[in-house]
mmCIF file of C-alpha atoms and ligand atoms in Angstrom:
data_model
loop_
_atom_site.group_PDB
_atom_site.id
_atom_site.type_symbol
_atom_site.label_atom_id
_atom_site.label_comp_id
_atom_site.label_asym_id
_atom_site.label_seq_id
_atom_site.Cartn_x
_atom_site.Cartn_y
_atom_site.Cartn_z
ATOM 1 C CA MET Y 225 83.072 337.947 60.717
ATOM 2 C CA ASP Y 226 81.703 337.004 57.316
ATOM 3 C CA ARG Y 227 77.966 336.888 56.694
ATOM 4 C CA THR Y 228 77.363 335.602 53.221
ATOM 5 C CA PRO Y 229 73.687 335.006 52.717
ATOM 6 C CA PHE Y 230 73.575 336.038 49.075
ATOM 7 C CA ALA Y 231 76.954 336.202 47.467
ATOM 8 C CA THR Y 232 77.742 335.890 43.763
ATOM 9 C CA LYS Y 233 81.000 334.048 43.400
ATOM 10 C CA GLY Y 234 83.277 333.579 40.470
ATOM 11 C CA ALA Y 235 82.086 336.376 38.146
ATOM 12 C CA PRO Y 236 84.891 338.394 36.492
ATOM 13 C CA VAL Y 237 85.153 341.730 38.276
ATOM 14 C CA SER Y 238 86.144 344.722 36.175
ATOM 15 C CA GLU Y 239 86.013 347.488 38.784
ATOM 16 C CA HIS Y 240 85.836 347.935 42.561
ATOM 17 C CA SER Y 241 84.615 351.231 44.009
ATOM 18 C CA GLU Y 242 83.419 352.597 47.356
ATOM 19 C CA THR Y 243 80.613 354.706 48.792
ATOM 20 C CA SER Y 244 79.025 355.400 52.167
ATOM 21 C CA VAL Y 245 75.560 354.085 51.318
ATOM 22 C CA LEU Y 246 74.446 351.902 48.425
ATOM 23 C CA ILE Y 247 70.730 352.260 47.701
ATOM 24 C CA VAL Y 248 69.249 349.510 45.565
ATOM 25 C CA GLY Y 249 66.136 350.653 43.704
ATOM 26 C CA ALA Y 250 65.230 354.098 42.386
ATOM 27 C CA GLY Y 251 61.491 353.909 43.001
ATOM 28 C CA PRO Y 252 59.931 356.560 45.254
ATOM 29 C CA VAL Y 253 61.423 355.029 48.397
ATOM 30 C CA GLY Y 254 65.000 354.635 47.155
ATOM 31 C CA LEU Y 255 64.937 358.170 45.753
ATOM 32 C CA THR Y 256 63.635 359.499 49.087
ATOM 33 C CA ALA Y 257 66.341 357.703 51.052
ATOM 34 C CA ALA Y 258 68.992 359.001 48.641
ATOM 35 C CA LEU Y 259 67.739 362.576 48.811
ATOM 36 C CA GLU Y 260 67.548 362.501 52.607
ATOM 37 C CA LEU Y 261 71.160 361.343 52.806
ATOM 38 C CA ARG Y 262 72.473 363.674 50.110
ATOM 39 C CA ARG Y 263 70.962 366.776 51.680
ATOM 40 C CA ARG Y 264 72.959 365.897 54.787
ATOM 41 C CA GLY Y 265 76.124 365.643 52.702
ATOM 42 C CA ILE Y 266 76.433 361.856 52.824
ATOM 43 C CA ASP Y 267 77.653 360.229 49.628
ATOM 44 C CA VAL Y 268 75.409 357.589 48.097
ATOM 45 C CA VAL Y 269 75.246 355.384 45.036
ATOM 46 C CA VAL Y 270 71.728 354.695 43.754
ATOM 47 C CA ILE Y 271 71.249 351.878 41.266
ATOM 48 C CA ASP Y 272 68.201 350.595 39.402
ATOM 49 C CA ARG Y 273 68.075 347.667 37.045
ATOM 50 C CA LEU Y 274 65.529 349.391 34.785
ATOM 51 C CA PRO Y 275 67.322 351.202 31.943
ATOM 52 C CA THR Y 276 64.690 353.976 32.017
ATOM 53 C CA PRO Y 277 62.236 355.125 34.714
ATOM 54 C CA ALA Y 278 58.868 353.339 34.829
ATOM 55 C CA HIS Y 279 56.022 355.327 33.213
ATOM 56 C CA TYR Y 280 53.154 353.858 35.268
ATOM 57 C CA ALA Y 281 51.037 355.634 37.862
ATOM 58 C CA LYS Y 282 50.932 352.857 40.437
ATOM 59 C CA ALA Y 283 50.718 355.122 43.482
ATOM 60 C CA VAL Y 284 48.423 358.081 42.898
ATOM 61 C CA GLY Y 285 46.939 358.877 46.317
ATOM 62 C CA ILE Y 286 49.251 361.146 48.316
ATOM 63 C CA GLN Y 287 48.551 361.425 52.047
ATOM 64 C CA PRO Y 288 48.775 364.833 53.802
ATOM 65 C CA ARG Y 289 51.661 363.541 55.934
ATOM 66 C CA THR Y 290 53.713 362.761 52.818
ATOM 67 C CA LEU Y 291 53.275 366.380 51.723
ATOM 68 C CA GLU Y 292 54.522 367.520 55.144
ATOM 69 C CA VAL Y 293 57.558 365.264 54.703
ATOM 70 C CA TRP Y 294 58.129 366.656 51.197
ATOM 71 C CA ASP Y 295 57.868 370.169 52.630
ATOM 72 C CA ALA Y 296 60.686 369.314 55.044
ATOM 73 C CA MET Y 297 62.684 367.858 52.157
ATOM 74 C CA GLY Y 298 62.192 370.966 50.003
ATOM 75 C CA VAL Y 299 60.174 369.276 47.237
ATOM 76 C CA VAL Y 300 56.583 370.103 48.153
ATOM 77 C CA ARG Y 301 56.273 372.992 45.655
ATOM 78 C CA PRO Y 302 57.201 370.965 42.533
ATOM 79 C CA ALA Y 303 55.104 368.087 43.861
ATOM 80 C CA LEU Y 304 51.999 370.252 44.256
ATOM 81 C CA ASP Y 305 52.607 371.733 40.785
ATOM 82 C CA ARG Y 306 52.312 368.224 39.309
ATOM 83 C CA SER Y 307 49.338 367.032 41.374
ATOM 84 C CA THR Y 308 45.603 367.605 41.640
ATOM 85 C CA PRO Y 309 43.606 367.911 44.870
ATOM 86 C CA MET Y 310 41.500 364.960 46.042
ATOM 87 C CA HIS Y 311 38.254 366.424 47.429
ATOM 88 C CA GLY Y 312 36.505 363.164 48.243
ATOM 89 C CA GLN Y 313 34.794 360.145 46.851
ATOM 90 C CA ILE Y 314 31.405 359.417 45.232
ATOM 91 C CA VAL Y 315 30.020 355.896 45.388
ATOM 92 C CA PHE Y 316 27.464 354.436 42.983
ATOM 93 C CA VAL Y 317 25.769 351.083 43.459
ATOM 94 C CA ASN Y 318 23.725 349.662 40.568
ATOM 95 C CA GLY Y 319 23.810 353.110 38.905
ATOM 96 C CA ALA Y 320 22.488 355.098 41.902
ATOM 97 C CA GLU Y 321 24.632 357.451 44.012
ATOM 98 C CA VAL Y 322 24.692 356.006 47.545
ATOM 99 C CA MET Y 323 27.423 358.094 49.177
ATOM 100 C CA ARG Y 324 29.387 361.298 48.706
ATOM 101 C CA LEU Y 325 32.307 361.642 51.107
ATOM 102 C CA ASP Y 326 34.178 364.928 51.460
ATOM 103 C CA LEU Y 327 37.743 364.548 52.724
ATOM 104 C CA GLU Y 328 37.711 367.260 55.386
ATOM 105 C CA LEU Y 329 40.727 367.832 57.636
ATOM 106 C CA PRO Y 330 41.245 370.095 60.663
ATOM 107 C CA ASP Y 331 42.485 373.590 59.748
ATOM 108 C CA ASP Y 332 45.833 373.031 61.445
ATOM 109 C CA VAL Y 333 46.722 370.187 59.068
ATOM 110 C CA PRO Y 334 48.826 372.072 56.514
ATOM 111 C CA TYR Y 335 48.160 369.911 53.447
ATOM 112 C CA ARG Y 336 45.144 368.120 51.978
ATOM 113 C CA PHE Y 337 44.856 364.759 50.216
ATOM 114 C CA THR Y 338 46.189 365.016 46.708
ATOM 115 C CA CYS Y 339 46.664 362.878 43.620
ATOM 116 C CA MET Y 340 49.875 362.603 41.644
ATOM 117 C CA PRO Y 341 50.992 359.806 39.333
ATOM 118 C CA GLN Y 342 53.940 357.808 40.647
ATOM 119 C CA TYR Y 343 56.068 358.628 37.587
ATOM 120 C CA ALA Y 344 55.665 362.330 38.458
ATOM 121 C CA THR Y 345 56.570 361.695 42.113
ATOM 122 C CA GLU Y 346 59.703 359.889 40.986
ATOM 123 C CA HIS Y 347 60.528 362.696 38.528
ATOM 124 C CA VAL Y 348 60.305 365.338 41.289
ATOM 125 C CA LEU Y 349 62.520 363.297 43.629
ATOM 126 C CA ARG Y 350 65.041 362.475 40.868
ATOM 127 C CA ARG Y 351 65.328 366.143 39.960
ATOM 128 C CA ALA Y 352 65.927 367.161 43.568
ATOM 129 C CA LEU Y 353 68.537 364.418 43.873
ATOM 130 C CA ALA Y 354 70.254 365.648 40.706
ATOM 131 C CA GLU Y 355 70.390 369.131 42.270
ATOM 132 C CA HIS Y 356 72.446 367.489 45.040
ATOM 133 C CA GLY Y 357 74.810 366.126 42.397
ATOM 134 C CA THR Y 358 73.585 362.525 42.329
ATOM 135 C CA ALA Y 359 72.178 360.697 39.311
ATOM 136 C CA VAL Y 360 70.675 357.215 39.383
ATOM 137 C CA ARG Y 361 72.934 354.584 37.830
ATOM 138 C CA ARG Y 362 70.453 352.871 35.495
ATOM 139 C CA GLY Y 363 70.596 349.397 34.009
ATOM 140 C CA VAL Y 364 72.631 348.267 37.032
ATOM 141 C CA GLU Y 365 71.366 345.293 39.037
ATOM 142 C CA LEU Y 366 72.380 344.040 42.454
ATOM 143 C CA THR Y 367 73.112 340.336 41.996
ATOM 144 C CA GLY Y 368 74.653 339.568 45.373
ATOM 145 C CA TYR Y 369 76.215 340.966 48.513
ATOM 146 C CA GLU Y 370 78.051 339.998 51.636
ATOM 147 C CA GLN Y 371 78.433 342.005 54.816
ATOM 148 C CA ASN Y 372 81.102 342.058 57.499
ATOM 149 C CA THR Y 373 81.728 344.273 60.516
ATOM 150 C CA ASP Y 374 83.136 347.121 58.369
ATOM 151 C CA GLY Y 375 80.703 347.238 55.497
ATOM 152 C CA VAL Y 376 78.910 345.541 52.669
ATOM 153 C CA ILE Y 377 80.476 344.302 49.450
ATOM 154 C CA ALA Y 378 77.884 344.333 46.678
ATOM 155 C CA THR Y 379 78.135 342.597 43.342
ATOM 156 C CA LEU Y 380 76.536 344.570 40.545
ATOM 157 C CA ARG Y 381 75.714 343.607 36.969
ATOM 158 C CA ASP Y 382 76.035 346.479 34.524
ATOM 159 C CA GLY Y 383 75.339 345.136 31.041
ATOM 160 C CA ASP Y 384 77.971 342.468 30.390
ATOM 161 C CA GLU Y 385 80.199 343.723 33.192
ATOM 162 C CA THR Y 386 80.281 342.610 36.811
ATOM 163 C CA THR Y 387 81.576 345.132 39.296
ATOM 164 C CA ARG Y 388 82.005 345.204 43.058
ATOM 165 C CA LEU Y 389 81.166 348.134 45.265
ATOM 166 C CA THR Y 390 81.991 348.457 48.952
ATOM 167 C CA ALA Y 391 79.554 350.505 51.020
ATOM 168 C CA ARG Y 392 79.352 351.191 54.724
ATOM 169 C CA TYR Y 393 75.605 350.504 54.522
ATOM 170 C CA LEU Y 394 73.198 348.940 52.048
ATOM 171 C CA VAL Y 395 69.537 349.993 51.821
ATOM 172 C CA GLY Y 396 67.209 347.649 49.946
ATOM 173 C CA CYS Y 397 64.490 349.750 48.304
ATOM 174 C CA ASP Y 398 64.113 347.146 45.607
ATOM 175 C CA GLY Y 399 60.401 346.492 45.820
ATOM 176 C CA ALA Y 400 58.157 343.542 46.553
ATOM 177 C CA HIS Y 401 60.508 340.906 45.141
ATOM 178 C CA SER Y 402 63.516 342.437 46.927
ATOM 179 C CA ALA Y 403 66.832 340.685 46.339
ATOM 180 C CA VAL Y 404 68.207 342.467 49.407
ATOM 181 C CA ARG Y 405 65.471 341.000 51.623
ATOM 182 C CA LYS Y 406 65.957 337.546 50.135
ATOM 183 C CA GLY Y 407 69.687 337.914 50.721
ATOM 184 C CA LEU Y 408 69.086 338.573 54.409
ATOM 185 C CA GLY Y 409 66.844 335.525 54.615
ATOM 186 C CA VAL Y 410 64.167 337.657 56.281
ATOM 187 C CA SER Y 411 60.615 336.272 56.218
ATOM 188 C CA PHE Y 412 57.880 338.048 54.209
ATOM 189 C CA GLU Y 413 54.662 336.761 55.670
ATOM 190 C CA GLY Y 414 51.228 337.504 54.275
ATOM 191 C CA ASP Y 415 49.197 336.413 51.329
ATOM 192 C CA ALA Y 416 48.209 337.225 47.765
ATOM 193 C CA PHE Y 417 44.642 338.137 46.858
ATOM 194 C CA PRO Y 418 43.269 335.710 44.267
ATOM 195 C CA GLU Y 419 41.593 338.425 42.144
ATOM 196 C CA GLU Y 420 43.281 339.976 39.144
ATOM 197 C CA TYR Y 421 42.657 343.571 38.095
ATOM 198 C CA MET Y 422 43.396 345.907 35.213
ATOM 199 C CA LEU Y 423 43.989 349.632 35.129
ATOM 200 C CA ALA Y 424 44.512 352.419 32.615
ATOM 201 C CA ASP Y 425 45.222 356.130 32.489
ATOM 202 C CA VAL Y 426 42.440 357.713 30.374
ATOM 203 C CA GLU Y 427 40.249 360.797 29.983
ATOM 204 C CA LEU Y 428 36.531 360.460 30.817
ATOM 205 C CA ASP Y 429 34.054 363.012 29.456
ATOM 206 C CA TRP Y 430 31.400 362.642 32.171
ATOM 207 C CA SER Y 431 29.829 365.544 34.086
ATOM 208 C CA LEU Y 432 30.868 364.389 37.587
ATOM 209 C CA PRO Y 433 32.686 367.029 39.669
ATOM 210 C CA SER Y 434 36.464 367.033 39.243
ATOM 211 C CA GLY Y 435 38.720 366.066 42.126
ATOM 212 C CA TYR Y 436 36.477 363.238 43.375
ATOM 213 C CA GLY Y 437 37.351 359.575 43.263
ATOM 214 C CA VAL Y 438 34.491 357.566 41.787
ATOM 215 C CA ARG Y 439 33.688 354.029 42.881
ATOM 216 C CA ALA Y 440 30.911 352.337 40.914
ATOM 217 C CA MET Y 441 29.780 348.768 41.425
ATOM 218 C CA THR Y 442 27.141 346.209 40.661
ATOM 219 C CA GLN Y 443 25.882 344.488 43.784
ATOM 220 C CA GLU Y 444 23.319 341.841 44.556
ATOM 221 C CA ASP Y 445 22.530 340.763 48.129
ATOM 222 C CA GLY Y 446 25.601 342.717 49.285
ATOM 223 C CA THR Y 447 27.951 340.824 46.928
ATOM 224 C CA THR Y 448 29.945 342.903 44.424
ATOM 225 C CA SER Y 449 30.048 341.302 41.002
ATOM 226 C CA ASP Y 450 31.506 344.220 39.022
ATOM 227 C CA LEU Y 451 33.624 347.187 40.088
ATOM 228 C CA MET Y 452 35.225 350.341 38.683
ATOM 229 C CA VAL Y 453 37.432 352.702 40.704
ATOM 230 C CA CYS Y 454 38.439 356.023 39.115
ATOM 231 C CA ILE Y 455 41.069 358.155 40.850
ATOM 232 C CA PRO Y 456 41.563 361.693 39.503
ATOM 233 C CA LEU Y 457 44.878 362.522 37.866
ATOM 234 C CA PRO Y 458 46.209 365.928 36.846
ATOM 235 C CA GLY Y 459 44.710 366.928 33.481
ATOM 236 C CA ASP Y 460 41.212 367.689 32.258
ATOM 237 C CA GLY Y 461 38.953 364.693 32.958
ATOM 238 C CA ARG Y 462 41.944 362.383 33.431
ATOM 239 C CA TYR Y 463 41.572 359.354 35.738
ATOM 240 C CA ARG Y 464 43.309 356.134 36.628
ATOM 241 C CA VAL Y 465 40.520 353.628 36.022
ATOM 242 C CA SER Y 466 40.787 350.184 37.693
ATOM 243 C CA SER Y 467 38.435 347.217 37.486
ATOM 244 C CA PHE Y 468 38.369 343.446 37.606
ATOM 245 C CA VAL Y 469 40.444 342.071 34.723
ATOM 246 C CA ALA Y 470 38.651 341.416 31.426
ATOM 247 C CA PRO Y 471 38.329 337.619 30.945
ATOM 248 C CA ASP Y 472 40.463 337.594 27.781
ATOM 249 C CA LEU Y 473 43.377 339.272 29.633
ATOM 250 C CA ALA Y 474 43.353 337.078 32.741
ATOM 251 C CA THR Y 475 46.725 335.490 33.475
ATOM 252 C CA THR Y 476 45.646 333.282 36.383
ATOM 253 C CA ALA Y 477 46.504 330.005 34.708
ATOM 254 C CA GLU Y 478 49.935 331.101 33.527
ATOM 255 C CA ALA Y 479 52.997 329.740 35.235
ATOM 256 C CA GLY Y 480 55.111 332.467 36.833
ATOM 257 C CA ALA Y 481 52.248 335.009 36.865
ATOM 258 C CA VAL Y 482 53.035 338.181 38.834
ATOM 259 C CA THR Y 483 51.723 337.904 42.414
ATOM 260 C CA HIS Y 484 52.070 341.586 43.322
ATOM 261 C CA GLY Y 485 52.205 344.672 41.128
ATOM 262 C CA LEU Y 486 51.842 345.360 37.440
ATOM 263 C CA GLU Y 487 52.031 342.498 34.996
ATOM 264 C CA GLY Y 488 52.885 344.535 31.898
ATOM 265 C CA LYS Y 489 52.596 341.854 29.205
ATOM 266 C CA HIS Y 490 48.818 341.895 28.620
ATOM 267 C CA PRO Y 491 47.896 345.598 28.488
ATOM 268 C CA PRO Y 492 44.166 346.320 28.212
ATOM 269 C CA THR Y 493 43.086 348.271 25.133
ATOM 270 C CA LEU Y 494 40.913 351.363 25.190
ATOM 271 C CA GLY Y 495 38.098 348.994 24.134
ATOM 272 C CA HIS Y 496 38.532 346.971 27.366
ATOM 273 C CA ILE Y 497 38.293 350.167 29.428
ATOM 274 C CA GLN Y 498 35.312 351.496 27.454
ATOM 275 C CA ALA Y 499 33.483 348.225 28.122
ATOM 276 C CA VAL Y 500 33.945 348.747 31.891
ATOM 277 C CA VAL Y 501 32.827 352.380 31.633
ATOM 278 C CA ASP Y 502 29.762 351.339 29.589
ATOM 279 C CA ARG Y 503 28.776 348.813 32.277
ATOM 280 C CA LEU Y 504 29.395 350.952 35.354
ATOM 281 C CA ALA Y 505 29.621 354.721 34.715
ATOM 282 C CA PRO Y 506 26.574 356.530 36.152
ATOM 283 C CA GLU Y 507 25.978 358.331 32.829
ATOM 284 C CA PRO Y 508 26.984 357.683 29.188
ATOM 285 C CA THR Y 509 30.723 358.334 29.081
ATOM 286 C CA THR Y 510 33.505 357.978 26.530
ATOM 287 C CA ALA Y 511 37.041 356.963 27.544
ATOM 288 C CA ARG Y 512 39.769 358.401 25.337
ATOM 289 C CA ASN Y 513 43.468 359.335 25.109
ATOM 290 C CA MET Y 514 44.803 356.296 26.985
ATOM 291 C CA LEU Y 515 48.395 356.926 28.083
ATOM 292 C CA TRP Y 516 49.182 353.442 29.438
ATOM 293 C CA SER Y 517 47.434 350.383 30.847
ATOM 294 C CA SER Y 518 48.265 347.143 32.630
ATOM 295 C CA VAL Y 519 46.953 344.098 34.425
ATOM 296 C CA PHE Y 520 47.889 343.858 38.111
ATOM 297 C CA ARG Y 521 47.611 341.727 41.240
ATOM 298 C CA ILE Y 522 47.790 342.689 44.891
ATOM 299 C CA SER Y 523 48.884 341.104 48.126
ATOM 300 C CA HIS Y 524 49.641 342.024 51.723
ATOM 301 C CA ARG Y 525 52.924 341.046 53.359
ATOM 302 C CA ILE Y 526 55.369 342.276 55.992
ATOM 303 C CA ALA Y 527 59.025 341.478 56.496
ATOM 304 C CA GLY Y 528 60.103 339.820 59.725
ATOM 305 C CA SER Y 529 62.659 342.591 60.261
ATOM 306 C CA TYR Y 530 63.725 345.938 58.796
ATOM 307 C CA GLY Y 531 67.279 344.695 58.416
ATOM 308 C CA THR Y 532 70.339 343.213 60.040
ATOM 309 C CA GLU Y 533 73.569 344.983 60.972
ATOM 310 C CA ARG Y 534 74.525 347.142 57.968
ATOM 311 C CA VAL Y 535 71.702 346.141 55.641
ATOM 312 C CA PHE Y 536 68.285 347.841 55.813
ATOM 313 C CA LEU Y 537 64.955 347.372 54.036
ATOM 314 C CA ALA Y 538 62.469 350.120 53.174
ATOM 315 C CA GLY Y 539 59.220 350.455 51.246
ATOM 316 C CA ASP Y 540 57.743 347.523 49.346
ATOM 317 C CA ALA Y 541 60.853 345.497 50.136
ATOM 318 C CA ALA Y 542 59.637 345.500 53.754
ATOM 319 C CA HIS Y 543 55.825 345.686 53.456
ATOM 320 C CA ILE Y 544 53.280 345.520 50.649
ATOM 321 C CA HIS Y 545 49.680 346.670 50.767
ATOM 322 C CA PRO Y 546 46.592 346.608 48.565
ATOM 323 C CA PRO Y 547 46.226 350.017 46.843
ATOM 324 C CA THR Y 548 43.008 350.822 48.769
ATOM 325 C CA GLY Y 549 43.816 353.510 51.299
ATOM 326 C CA ALA Y 550 47.013 354.609 49.516
ATOM 327 C CA GLN Y 551 49.362 353.085 52.061
ATOM 328 C CA GLY Y 552 52.212 351.468 50.079
ATOM 329 C CA MET Y 553 54.253 354.358 48.750
ATOM 330 C CA ASN Y 554 53.198 356.744 51.517
ATOM 331 C CA THR Y 555 54.386 354.461 54.319
ATOM 332 C CA GLY Y 556 57.491 353.531 52.309
ATOM 333 C CA ILE Y 557 58.470 357.179 51.969
ATOM 334 C CA GLN Y 558 58.128 357.492 55.729
ATOM 335 C CA ASP Y 559 60.423 354.473 56.225
ATOM 336 C CA ALA Y 560 63.071 356.311 54.241
ATOM 337 C CA THR Y 561 62.633 359.593 56.069
ATOM 338 C CA THR Y 562 62.214 358.431 59.656
ATOM 339 C CA SER Y 563 65.264 356.212 59.310
ATOM 340 C CA VAL Y 564 67.442 359.168 58.326
ATOM 341 C CA GLY Y 565 65.449 362.044 59.894
ATOM 342 C CA SER Y 566 63.305 364.636 58.117
ATOM 343 C CA SER Y 567 64.397 368.005 59.346
ATOM 344 C CA ARG Y 568 63.397 370.985 57.201
ATOM 345 C CA SER Y 569 65.587 371.844 54.223
ATOM 346 C CA PRO Y 570 67.942 374.753 54.725
HETATM 347 C C1 LIG R 717 47.878 349.369 41.036
HETATM 348 C C2 LIG R 717 48.632 349.954 42.202
HETATM 349 C C3 LIG R 717 48.178 351.132 42.779
HETATM 350 C C4 LIG R 717 48.834 351.681 43.872
HETATM 351 N N1 LIG R 717 48.367 352.848 44.424
HETATM 352 C C5 LIG R 717 48.993 353.383 45.486
HETATM 353 C C6 LIG R 717 48.557 354.629 46.043
HETATM 354 O O1 LIG R 717 47.592 355.247 45.568
HETATM 355 N N2 LIG R 717 49.262 355.152 47.106
HETATM 356 C C7 LIG R 717 50.322 354.491 47.649
HETATM 357 O O2 LIG R 717 50.902 354.991 48.629
HETATM 358 N N3 LIG R 717 50.772 353.324 47.123
HETATM 359 C C8 LIG R 717 50.146 352.762 46.048
HETATM 360 N N4 LIG R 717 50.627 351.613 45.493
HETATM 361 C C9 LIG R 717 51.851 351.004 46.030
HETATM 362 C C10 LIG R 717 53.105 351.714 45.491
HETATM 363 O O3 LIG R 717 53.127 351.686 44.089
HETATM 364 C C11 LIG R 717 54.338 351.037 46.079
HETATM 365 O O4 LIG R 717 54.192 350.970 47.484
HETATM 366 C C12 LIG R 717 55.607 351.787 45.705
HETATM 367 O O5 LIG R 717 55.918 351.664 44.331
HETATM 368 C C13 LIG R 717 56.778 351.243 46.517
HETATM 369 O O6 LIG R 717 57.922 351.975 46.181
HETATM 370 P P1 LIG R 717 59.357 351.328 46.352
HETATM 371 O O7 LIG R 717 60.313 352.398 45.947
HETATM 372 O O8 LIG R 717 59.467 350.685 47.681
HETATM 373 O O9 LIG R 717 59.402 350.104 45.303
HETATM 374 P P2 LIG R 717 59.217 350.113 43.735
HETATM 375 O O10 LIG R 717 58.400 351.246 43.274
HETATM 376 O O11 LIG R 717 58.777 348.725 43.390
HETATM 377 O O12 LIG R 717 60.691 350.343 43.186
HETATM 378 C C14 LIG R 717 61.675 349.349 43.308
HETATM 379 C C15 LIG R 717 62.774 349.632 42.286
HETATM 380 O O13 LIG R 717 63.841 348.709 42.528
HETATM 381 C C16 LIG R 717 64.360 348.275 41.285
HETATM 382 N N5 LIG R 717 65.000 346.975 41.525
HETATM 383 C C17 LIG R 717 64.401 345.818 41.913
HETATM 384 N N6 LIG R 717 65.341 344.845 42.095
HETATM 385 C C18 LIG R 717 66.552 345.406 41.807
HETATM 386 C C19 LIG R 717 67.887 344.911 41.808
HETATM 387 N N7 LIG R 717 68.195 343.650 42.177
HETATM 388 N N8 LIG R 717 68.884 345.746 41.441
HETATM 389 C C20 LIG R 717 68.613 347.047 41.077
HETATM 390 N N9 LIG R 717 67.350 347.557 41.063
HETATM 391 C C21 LIG R 717 66.333 346.752 41.433
HETATM 392 C C22 LIG R 717 63.136 348.204 40.386
HETATM 393 O O14 LIG R 717 63.510 348.289 39.005
HETATM 394 C C23 LIG R 717 62.324 349.392 40.846
HETATM 395 O O15 LIG R 717 62.580 350.560 40.091
HETATM 396 C C24 LIG R 717 49.985 351.034 44.396
HETATM 397 C C25 LIG R 717 50.451 349.850 43.817
HETATM 398 C C26 LIG R 717 49.789 349.308 42.725
HETATM 399 C C27 LIG R 717 50.314 348.036 42.099
#
């Protein structure tokens, strides 16, 4: 029985190979799925259309449960080495501290909340995968697939070449705009938030205690007109600072503007970030040593199904969340582990 929701026809095919599981996308979820399969001896091919790994810290907040999962997978030690603890959050409204929340957990919860930039998470997972003999095939894009009762035949673009790969299963970990999900014709209901934001990875020289997220806002009659959220990153005084987008960077009117995730083409300068810090930091503070920055948008959506027959979806391909609460990557990692088990590493 042929199911051909998303097939590329007619391209010259230079090679045809086989694997047990093709994983599309080498973000944190695809890498987790690959590692979970490899440590059980199952052969996988992992592809990503990006020629090099992304250097952004989209996901920073790591939930205690993710650390438990990483413990079972044998990667918790290198993960903790590259992270910093998250002790709590301090909230300022109109310059005055209004709340200090300590993130306490019962003693029998083995790990605490922690912060780790997404590029470091991906590095740890990629390294563990390499130790199982699997490297990500980079610069390779899934352009189509068809599935039948025996497997999935994927069409891949690798530079100028088109190749075919037959897999017993296909896992779409290809993010919010997932080609695998679109190929299945699965719905992705939800909505985009109208606001646009910007973020940057900088050092702040303020005297606030380390390990606390800082949320500072301007409010009048309960309405927030200005906002800065600083999440601690490993490194002395280093934070991911987010705020409403600066007016001169706004992309709202542009056709084809990104509806979820980083926009990349209009990076804020250190001057944009300093202006936010000047307006909202509770004490005079200088932002310096910016590593990267971007404009971004957020939305909330969920797929109508996690897959059909031999094709599965995981992570942002199946559900996208606003960053508040650190749900996106954490729940995505759990998709990839619960679907293939998470027993402790030998
Ligand atoms: C500003 C911001 C802050 C966030 N903060 C947090 C947080 O603190 N905690 C949290 O848990 N989550 C957070 N998130 C969400 C988190 O970043 C995502 O949930 C996470 O990246 C999802 O991982 P993924 O592997 O499913 O998809 P992605 O990270 O999007 O990876 C998908 C990969 O698939 C590749 N790809 C796409 N299409 C193809 C194709 N056709 N062929 C081959 N490769 C393809 C892409 O190149 C990409 O590398 C945040 C998101 C944003 C935007």
